[in-house]
Short mmCIF file of C-alpha atoms in Angstrom, two decimals:
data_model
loop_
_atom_site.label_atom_id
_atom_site.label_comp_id
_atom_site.label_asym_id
_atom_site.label_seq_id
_atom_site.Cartn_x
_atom_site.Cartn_y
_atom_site.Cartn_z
CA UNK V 14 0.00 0.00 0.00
CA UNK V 15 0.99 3.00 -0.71
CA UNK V 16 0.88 6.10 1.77
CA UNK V 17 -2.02 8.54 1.11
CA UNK V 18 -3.71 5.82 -0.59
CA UNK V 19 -2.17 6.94 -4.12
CA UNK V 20 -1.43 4.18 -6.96
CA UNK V 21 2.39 2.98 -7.13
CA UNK V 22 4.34 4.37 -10.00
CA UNK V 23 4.97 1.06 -11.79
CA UNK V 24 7.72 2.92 -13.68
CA UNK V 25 10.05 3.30 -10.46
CA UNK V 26 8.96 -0.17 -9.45
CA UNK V 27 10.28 -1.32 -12.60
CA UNK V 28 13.53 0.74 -11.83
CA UNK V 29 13.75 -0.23 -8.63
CA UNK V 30 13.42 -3.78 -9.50
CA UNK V 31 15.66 -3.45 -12.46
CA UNK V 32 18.77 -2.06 -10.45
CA UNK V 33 18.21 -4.46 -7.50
CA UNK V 34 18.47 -7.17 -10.27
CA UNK V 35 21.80 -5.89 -11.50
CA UNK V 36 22.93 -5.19 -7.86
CA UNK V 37 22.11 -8.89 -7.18
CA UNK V 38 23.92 -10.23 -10.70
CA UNK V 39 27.04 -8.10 -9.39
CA UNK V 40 27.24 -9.71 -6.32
CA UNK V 41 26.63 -13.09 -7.82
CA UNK V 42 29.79 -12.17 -10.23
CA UNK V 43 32.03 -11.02 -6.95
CA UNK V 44 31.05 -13.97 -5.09
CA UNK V 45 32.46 -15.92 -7.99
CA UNK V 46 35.29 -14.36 -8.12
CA UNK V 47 36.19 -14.50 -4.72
CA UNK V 48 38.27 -17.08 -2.62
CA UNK V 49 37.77 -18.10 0.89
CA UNK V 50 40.09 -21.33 2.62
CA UNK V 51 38.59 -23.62 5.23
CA UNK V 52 41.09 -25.98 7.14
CA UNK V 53 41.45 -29.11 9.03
CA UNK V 54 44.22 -30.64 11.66
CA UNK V 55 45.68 -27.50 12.33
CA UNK V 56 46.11 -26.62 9.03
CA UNK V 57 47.21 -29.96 7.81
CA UNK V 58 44.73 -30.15 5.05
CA UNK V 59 43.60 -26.47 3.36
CA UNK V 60 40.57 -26.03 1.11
CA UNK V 61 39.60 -23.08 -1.21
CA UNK V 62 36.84 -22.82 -2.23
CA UNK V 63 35.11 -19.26 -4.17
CA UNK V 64 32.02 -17.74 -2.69
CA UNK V 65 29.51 -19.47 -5.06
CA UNK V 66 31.06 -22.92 -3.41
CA UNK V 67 33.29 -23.81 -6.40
CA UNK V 68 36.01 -25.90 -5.07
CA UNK V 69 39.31 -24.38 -6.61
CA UNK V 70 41.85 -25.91 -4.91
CA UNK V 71 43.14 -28.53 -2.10
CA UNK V 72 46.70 -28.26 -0.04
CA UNK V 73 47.45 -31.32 1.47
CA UNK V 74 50.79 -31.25 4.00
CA UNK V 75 52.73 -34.45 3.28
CA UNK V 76 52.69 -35.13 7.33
CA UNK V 77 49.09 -35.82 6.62
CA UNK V 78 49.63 -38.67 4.16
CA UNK V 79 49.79 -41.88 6.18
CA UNK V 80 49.46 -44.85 3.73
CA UNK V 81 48.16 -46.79 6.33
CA UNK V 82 45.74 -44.35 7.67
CA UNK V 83 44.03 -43.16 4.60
CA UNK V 84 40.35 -42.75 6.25
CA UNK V 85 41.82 -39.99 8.46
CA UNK V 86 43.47 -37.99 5.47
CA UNK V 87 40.05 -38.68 3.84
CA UNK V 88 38.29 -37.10 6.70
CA UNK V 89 40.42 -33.92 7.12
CA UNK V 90 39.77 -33.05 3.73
CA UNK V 91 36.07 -33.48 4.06
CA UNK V 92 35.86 -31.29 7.00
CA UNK V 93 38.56 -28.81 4.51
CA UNK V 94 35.94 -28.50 2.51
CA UNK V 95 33.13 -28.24 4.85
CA UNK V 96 34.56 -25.27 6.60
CA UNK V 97 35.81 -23.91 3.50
CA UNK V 98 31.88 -23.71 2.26
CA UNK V 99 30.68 -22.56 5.76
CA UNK V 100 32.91 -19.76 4.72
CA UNK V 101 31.75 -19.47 1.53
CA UNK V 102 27.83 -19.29 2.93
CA UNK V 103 28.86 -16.79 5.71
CA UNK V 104 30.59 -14.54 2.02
CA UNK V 105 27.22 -15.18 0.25
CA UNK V 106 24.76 -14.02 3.79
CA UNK V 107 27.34 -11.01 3.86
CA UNK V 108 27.00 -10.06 0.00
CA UNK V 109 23.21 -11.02 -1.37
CA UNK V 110 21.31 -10.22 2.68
CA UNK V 111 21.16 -6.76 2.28
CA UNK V 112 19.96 -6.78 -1.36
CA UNK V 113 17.40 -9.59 -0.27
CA UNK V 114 16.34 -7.00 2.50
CA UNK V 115 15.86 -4.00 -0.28
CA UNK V 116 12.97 -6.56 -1.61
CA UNK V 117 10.98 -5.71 1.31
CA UNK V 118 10.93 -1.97 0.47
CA UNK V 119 9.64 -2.35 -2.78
CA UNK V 120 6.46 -0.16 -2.76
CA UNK V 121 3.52 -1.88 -4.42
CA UNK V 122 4.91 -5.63 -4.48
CA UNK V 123 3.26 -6.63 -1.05
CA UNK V 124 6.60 -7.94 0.30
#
């Protein structure tokens, strides 16, 4: 609703909506583009991983690699990864919140 009981001006809804969208496909790009690490056993095992969850690459310290204990190397890199996305998700709350907030203030739209 719109205060003073006035119709919405669908042409700065449309404006509105339009820059939000390319606010939103920015941060999508940046999020891409950017790199957070995640790491396991003090650092034994090191993921990165870029804000969209892409895994880009994997650092594994040789005093990890037991040839006899391959479940445990297996497991440090799973929880690598794991806090390397946790990382990623906190990245994406940080970039696309705020623009999912501006939805709300979008006369007209009944968010």
């Amino acid at each position: 609703m719109i205060p003073g009981g006035g119709q919405p001006n669908m042409q700065q809804i449309l404006q509105q909506a339009q820059k939000m969208q390319q606010d939103l496909a920015r941060a999508q790009q940046e999020l891409a583009e950017t790199e957070v690490d995640g790491q396991a056993g003090g650092g034994l095992v090191k993921a990165t991983v870029t804000g969209s969850g892409e895994l880009r690459g994997l650092v594994i310290d040789p005093k990890a690699v037991d040839p006899e204990d391959t479940e445990t190397l297996a497991d440090l890199i799973v929880a690598a990864v794991q806090a390397a996305n946790d990382n990623a998700q906190q990245l994406q709350q940080a970039k696309l919140g705020p623009l999912a907030q501006g939805l709300g203030g979008m006369p007209g739209l009944g968010f």
